Amino acid sequence: MDYTEKTVSLKNGKTCVIRRPEAADAERVLRYQKETSGETPYLVVGPEDIGLTVEEQAERIQRWNASSKRLRLMAEMDGEFAGVAIVYGSGVQSRVLHRCSVDITLYQKFCGMGIGTALLREILTAAKAAGYEQAELEVVSTNAPAVGLYRKLGFEDVGTMPRALKYQDGTYADFLLMVRTL
């Protein structure tokens, strides 16, 4: 998908840069994935699941950047990596080509500043421009800030997937399934 780097104003008066990661960002992306997956119980991936090498991550970034149907954006504030949003197709079958899935994560210290809102708006705009008609996501039902963000940007609750995540201590988390027309 096409994307041109943008600088956006945040609600705290600061700015943040939203851009595609490049192969040279691979080490930072891996570190980000390991650190954010350890910060919160709300992600499907745990730190133990991050197994790519820097080289493999660089190749993955290049594949994503070459795709017309996938996009990964990263946000930086004051030169620090703050968050990532991605969009990708829901399948390759002709009857689902109008649907896409979106994901977003932020370092905890950058939550509440408007970075998530900016990233999600950029991803949804790019998804619509790429021809997607519907965006979908799954969010841990108890993640109130994320659920609030998604609802604010027009996502609607369409169901719940019970026991969607199982943690190492044997407890579970449900997913709230949300959809937005683009």
mmCIF file of N, CA, C and O in Angstrom, residues 48-101:
data_model
loop_
_atom_site.group_PDB
_atom_site.id
_atom_site.type_symbol
_atom_site.label_atom_id
_atom_site.label_comp_id
_atom_site.label_asym_id
_atom_site.label_seq_id
_atom_site.Cartn_x
_atom_site.Cartn_y
_atom_site.Cartn_z
ATOM 1 N N GLU A 48 8.015 -14.729 24.602
ATOM 2 C CA GLU A 48 8.550 -16.037 24.221
ATOM 3 C C GLU A 48 8.223 -16.413 22.779
ATOM 4 O O GLU A 48 8.843 -17.315 22.203
ATOM 5 N N ASP A 49 7.279 -15.718 22.169
ATOM 6 C CA ASP A 49 6.863 -16.013 20.798
ATOM 7 C C ASP A 49 7.638 -15.238 19.747
ATOM 8 O O ASP A 49 7.475 -15.486 18.551
ATOM 9 N N ILE A 50 8.454 -14.274 20.163
ATOM 10 C CA ILE A 50 9.215 -13.451 19.222
ATOM 11 C C ILE A 50 10.515 -14.182 18.918
ATOM 12 O O ILE A 50 11.424 -14.209 19.735
ATOM 13 N N GLY A 51 10.580 -14.777 17.738
ATOM 14 C CA GLY A 51 11.731 -15.608 17.421
ATOM 15 C C GLY A 51 12.473 -15.246 16.148
ATOM 16 O O GLY A 51 13.428 -15.922 15.776
ATOM 17 N N LEU A 52 12.052 -14.188 15.473
ATOM 18 C CA LEU A 52 12.731 -13.807 14.243
ATOM 19 C C LEU A 52 14.109 -13.220 14.534
ATOM 20 O O LEU A 52 14.311 -12.576 15.556
ATOM 21 N N THR A 53 15.014 -13.436 13.610
ATOM 22 C CA THR A 53 16.307 -12.763 13.681
ATOM 23 C C THR A 53 16.157 -11.363 13.104
ATOM 24 O O THR A 53 15.152 -11.054 12.450
ATOM 25 N N VAL A 54 17.143 -10.517 13.290
ATOM 26 C CA VAL A 54 17.120 -9.172 12.722
ATOM 27 C C VAL A 54 17.018 -9.262 11.199
ATOM 28 O O VAL A 54 16.249 -8.522 10.571
ATOM 29 N N GLU A 55 17.749 -10.184 10.610
ATOM 30 C CA GLU A 55 17.729 -10.351 9.148
ATOM 31 C C GLU A 55 16.344 -10.779 8.665
ATOM 32 O O GLU A 55 15.848 -10.286 7.645
ATOM 33 N N GLU A 56 15.725 -11.721 9.379
ATOM 34 C CA GLU A 56 14.385 -12.171 8.996
ATOM 35 C C GLU A 56 13.369 -11.043 9.141
ATOM 36 O O GLU A 56 12.478 -10.892 8.297
ATOM 37 N N GLN A 57 13.504 -10.244 10.191
ATOM 38 C CA GLN A 57 12.601 -9.116 10.374
ATOM 39 C C GLN A 57 12.791 -8.081 9.260
ATOM 40 O O GLN A 57 11.821 -7.524 8.747
ATOM 41 N N ALA A 58 14.035 -7.839 8.864
ATOM 42 C CA ALA A 58 14.316 -6.902 7.768
ATOM 43 C C ALA A 58 13.654 -7.387 6.479
ATOM 44 O O ALA A 58 13.049 -6.590 5.741
ATOM 45 N N GLU A 59 13.736 -8.683 6.194
ATOM 46 C CA GLU A 59 13.088 -9.250 5.010
ATOM 47 C C GLU A 59 11.566 -9.109 5.099
ATOM 48 O O GLU A 59 10.903 -8.786 4.112
ATOM 49 N N ARG A 60 11.029 -9.346 6.286
ATOM 50 C CA ARG A 60 9.586 -9.225 6.495
ATOM 51 C C ARG A 60 9.133 -7.783 6.246
ATOM 52 O O ARG A 60 8.110 -7.549 5.615
ATOM 53 N N ILE A 61 9.893 -6.829 6.749
ATOM 54 C CA ILE A 61 9.573 -5.414 6.534
ATOM 55 C C ILE A 61 9.575 -5.107 5.043
ATOM 56 O O ILE A 61 8.666 -4.432 4.529
ATOM 57 N N GLN A 62 10.554 -5.592 4.323
ATOM 58 C CA GLN A 62 10.630 -5.339 2.884
ATOM 59 C C GLN A 62 9.447 -5.955 2.148
ATOM 60 O O GLN A 62 8.891 -5.341 1.233
ATOM 61 N N ARG A 63 9.033 -7.172 2.548
ATOM 62 C CA ARG A 63 7.866 -7.812 1.925
ATOM 63 C C ARG A 63 6.599 -6.994 2.179
ATOM 64 O O ARG A 63 5.792 -6.783 1.276
ATOM 65 N N TRP A 64 6.430 -6.539 3.417
ATOM 66 C CA TRP A 64 5.256 -5.732 3.743
ATOM 67 C C TRP A 64 5.269 -4.435 2.941
ATOM 68 O O TRP A 64 4.238 -4.014 2.427
ATOM 69 N N ASN A 65 6.412 -3.798 2.832
ATOM 70 C CA ASN A 65 6.499 -2.528 2.114
ATOM 71 C C ASN A 65 6.238 -2.689 0.622
ATOM 72 O O ASN A 65 5.834 -1.731 -0.030
ATOM 73 N N ALA A 66 6.444 -3.881 0.092
ATOM 74 C CA ALA A 66 6.216 -4.135 -1.330
ATOM 75 C C ALA A 66 4.769 -4.552 -1.621
ATOM 76 O O ALA A 66 4.360 -4.606 -2.776
ATOM 77 N N SER A 67 3.987 -4.804 -0.590
ATOM 78 C CA SER A 67 2.636 -5.322 -0.749
ATOM 79 C C SER A 67 1.632 -4.214 -1.071
ATOM 80 O O SER A 67 1.701 -3.121 -0.524
ATOM 81 N N SER A 68 0.677 -4.536 -1.919
ATOM 82 C CA SER A 68 -0.391 -3.587 -2.230
ATOM 83 C C SER A 68 -1.583 -3.769 -1.287
ATOM 84 O O SER A 68 -2.517 -2.966 -1.303
ATOM 85 N N LYS A 69 -1.562 -4.811 -0.457
ATOM 86 C CA LYS A 69 -2.700 -5.112 0.414
ATOM 87 C C LYS A 69 -2.345 -5.190 1.898
ATOM 88 O O LYS A 69 -3.181 -5.550 2.719
ATOM 89 N N ARG A 70 -1.095 -4.880 2.241
ATOM 90 C CA ARG A 70 -0.670 -4.872 3.646
ATOM 91 C C ARG A 70 0.119 -3.600 3.913
ATOM 92 O O ARG A 70 0.817 -3.099 3.033
ATOM 93 N N LEU A 71 -0.002 -3.120 5.153
ATOM 94 C CA LEU A 71 0.743 -1.931 5.531
ATOM 95 C C LEU A 71 1.080 -1.999 7.012
ATOM 96 O O LEU A 71 0.217 -2.331 7.824
ATOM 97 N N ARG A 72 2.310 -1.696 7.331
ATOM 98 C CA ARG A 72 2.748 -1.540 8.719
ATOM 99 C C ARG A 72 3.254 -0.116 8.855
ATOM 100 O O ARG A 72 4.089 0.328 8.073
ATOM 101 N N LEU A 73 2.726 0.583 9.856
ATOM 102 C CA LEU A 73 3.175 1.936 10.159
ATOM 103 C C LEU A 73 3.742 1.972 11.562
ATOM 104 O O LEU A 73 3.261 1.268 12.445
ATOM 105 N N MET A 74 4.746 2.818 11.752
ATOM 106 C CA MET A 74 5.293 3.015 13.085
ATOM 107 C C MET A 74 5.207 4.489 13.436
ATOM 108 O O MET A 74 5.225 5.345 12.559
ATOM 109 N N ALA A 75 5.066 4.745 14.729
ATOM 110 C CA ALA A 75 5.025 6.116 15.230
ATOM 111 C C ALA A 75 6.264 6.360 16.074
ATOM 112 O O ALA A 75 6.676 5.496 16.851
ATOM 113 N N GLU A 76 6.845 7.552 15.893
ATOM 114 C CA GLU A 76 7.993 7.967 16.691
ATOM 115 C C GLU A 76 7.686 9.327 17.299
ATOM 116 O O GLU A 76 7.157 10.207 16.612
ATOM 117 N N MET A 77 8.020 9.480 18.564
ATOM 118 C CA MET A 77 7.875 10.767 19.227
ATOM 119 C C MET A 77 9.206 11.120 19.866
ATOM 120 O O MET A 77 9.771 10.317 20.608
ATOM 121 N N ASP A 78 9.712 12.297 19.542
ATOM 122 C CA ASP A 78 11.017 12.733 20.041
ATOM 123 C C ASP A 78 12.103 11.698 19.740
ATOM 124 O O ASP A 78 12.981 11.446 20.556
ATOM 125 N N GLY A 79 12.008 11.071 18.564
ATOM 126 C CA GLY A 79 12.993 10.086 18.143
ATOM 127 C C GLY A 79 12.828 8.715 18.767
ATOM 128 O O GLY A 79 13.571 7.792 18.457
ATOM 129 N N GLU A 80 11.855 8.565 19.668
ATOM 130 C CA GLU A 80 11.624 7.266 20.310
ATOM 131 C C GLU A 80 10.525 6.506 19.589
ATOM 132 O O GLU A 80 9.511 7.080 19.189
ATOM 133 N N PHE A 81 10.705 5.205 19.464
ATOM 134 C CA PHE A 81 9.708 4.311 18.904
ATOM 135 C C PHE A 81 8.523 4.295 19.867
ATOM 136 O O PHE A 81 8.684 3.998 21.044
ATOM 137 N N ALA A 82 7.329 4.624 19.400
ATOM 138 C CA ALA A 82 6.167 4.719 20.280
ATOM 139 C C ALA A 82 5.118 3.645 20.027
ATOM 140 O O ALA A 82 4.495 3.157 20.972
ATOM 141 N N GLY A 83 4.901 3.277 18.759
ATOM 142 C CA GLY A 83 3.839 2.329 18.478
ATOM 143 C C GLY A 83 3.837 1.859 17.038
ATOM 144 O O GLY A 83 4.554 2.385 16.201
ATOM 145 N N VAL A 84 2.999 0.863 16.787
ATOM 146 C CA VAL A 84 2.868 0.247 15.465
ATOM 147 C C VAL A 84 1.392 -0.031 15.198
ATOM 148 O O VAL A 84 0.651 -0.418 16.104
ATOM 149 N N ALA A 85 0.984 0.147 13.962
ATOM 150 C CA ALA A 85 -0.338 -0.276 13.502
ATOM 151 C C ALA A 85 -0.149 -1.024 12.190
ATOM 152 O O ALA A 85 0.720 -0.677 11.395
ATOM 153 N N ILE A 86 -0.944 -2.071 12.007
ATOM 154 C CA ILE A 86 -0.869 -2.842 10.761
ATOM 155 C C ILE A 86 -2.269 -3.096 10.223
ATOM 156 O O ILE A 86 -3.247 -3.117 10.964
ATOM 157 N N VAL A 87 -2.327 -3.290 8.918
ATOM 158 C CA VAL A 87 -3.548 -3.705 8.250
ATOM 159 C C VAL A 87 -3.161 -4.770 7.232
ATOM 160 O O VAL A 87 -2.121 -4.673 6.585
ATOM 161 N N TYR A 88 -4.003 -5.795 7.132
ATOM 162 C CA TYR A 88 -3.754 -6.883 6.188
ATOM 163 C C TYR A 88 -5.086 -7.517 5.817
ATOM 164 O O TYR A 88 -6.061 -7.442 6.571
ATOM 165 N N GLY A 89 -5.116 -8.126 4.661
ATOM 166 C CA GLY A 89 -6.337 -8.746 4.169
ATOM 167 C C GLY A 89 -6.790 -9.903 5.030
ATOM 168 O O GLY A 89 -5.988 -10.577 5.674
ATOM 169 N N SER A 90 -8.098 -10.153 5.025
ATOM 170 C CA SER A 90 -8.679 -11.225 5.838
ATOM 171 C C SER A 90 -8.594 -12.582 5.154
ATOM 172 O O SER A 90 -8.963 -13.592 5.751
ATOM 173 N N GLY A 91 -8.130 -12.622 3.927
ATOM 174 C CA GLY A 91 -7.999 -13.880 3.207
ATOM 175 C C GLY A 91 -7.750 -13.621 1.734
ATOM 176 O O GLY A 91 -7.715 -12.473 1.290
ATOM 177 N N VAL A 92 -7.589 -14.702 0.976
ATOM 178 C CA VAL A 92 -7.330 -14.574 -0.451
ATOM 179 C C VAL A 92 -8.523 -15.011 -1.298
ATOM 180 O O VAL A 92 -8.506 -14.874 -2.513
ATOM 181 N N GLN A 93 -9.558 -15.530 -0.652
ATOM 182 C CA GLN A 93 -10.736 -15.960 -1.378
ATOM 183 C C GLN A 93 -11.526 -14.733 -1.839
ATOM 184 O O GLN A 93 -11.603 -13.730 -1.142
ATOM 185 N N SER A 94 -12.115 -14.838 -3.020
ATOM 186 C CA SER A 94 -12.779 -13.680 -3.634
ATOM 187 C C SER A 94 -13.886 -13.089 -2.760
ATOM 188 O O SER A 94 -14.116 -11.880 -2.798
ATOM 189 N N ARG A 95 -14.523 -13.897 -1.967
ATOM 190 C CA ARG A 95 -15.647 -13.406 -1.170
ATOM 191 C C ARG A 95 -15.228 -12.659 0.101
ATOM 192 O O ARG A 95 -16.074 -12.072 0.779
ATOM 193 N N VAL A 96 -13.942 -12.660 0.429
ATOM 194 C CA VAL A 96 -13.479 -11.935 1.619
ATOM 195 C C VAL A 96 -12.476 -10.838 1.288
ATOM 196 O O VAL A 96 -11.911 -10.211 2.181
ATOM 197 N N LEU A 97 -12.254 -10.581 0.012
ATOM 198 C CA LEU A 97 -11.264 -9.580 -0.385
ATOM 199 C C LEU A 97 -11.641 -8.159 0.034
ATOM 200 O O LEU A 97 -10.778 -7.280 0.058
ATOM 201 N N HIS A 98 -12.883 -7.930 0.391
ATOM 202 C CA HIS A 98 -13.325 -6.594 0.822
ATOM 203 C C HIS A 98 -13.029 -6.335 2.299
ATOM 204 O O HIS A 98 -13.167 -5.225 2.777
ATOM 205 N N ARG A 99 -12.583 -7.365 3.024
ATOM 206 C CA ARG A 99 -12.367 -7.263 4.473
ATOM 207 C C ARG A 99 -10.884 -7.189 4.808
ATOM 208 O O ARG A 99 -10.060 -7.817 4.163
ATOM 209 N N CYS A 100 -10.569 -6.442 5.876
ATOM 210 C CA CYS A 100 -9.198 -6.403 6.372
ATOM 211 C C CYS A 100 -9.199 -6.462 7.891
ATOM 212 O O CYS A 100 -10.197 -6.147 8.541
ATOM 213 N N SER A 101 -8.075 -6.867 8.429
ATOM 214 C CA SER A 101 -7.863 -6.888 9.874
ATOM 215 C C SER A 101 -6.881 -5.789 10.233
ATOM 216 O O SER A 101 -5.945 -5.515 9.476
#
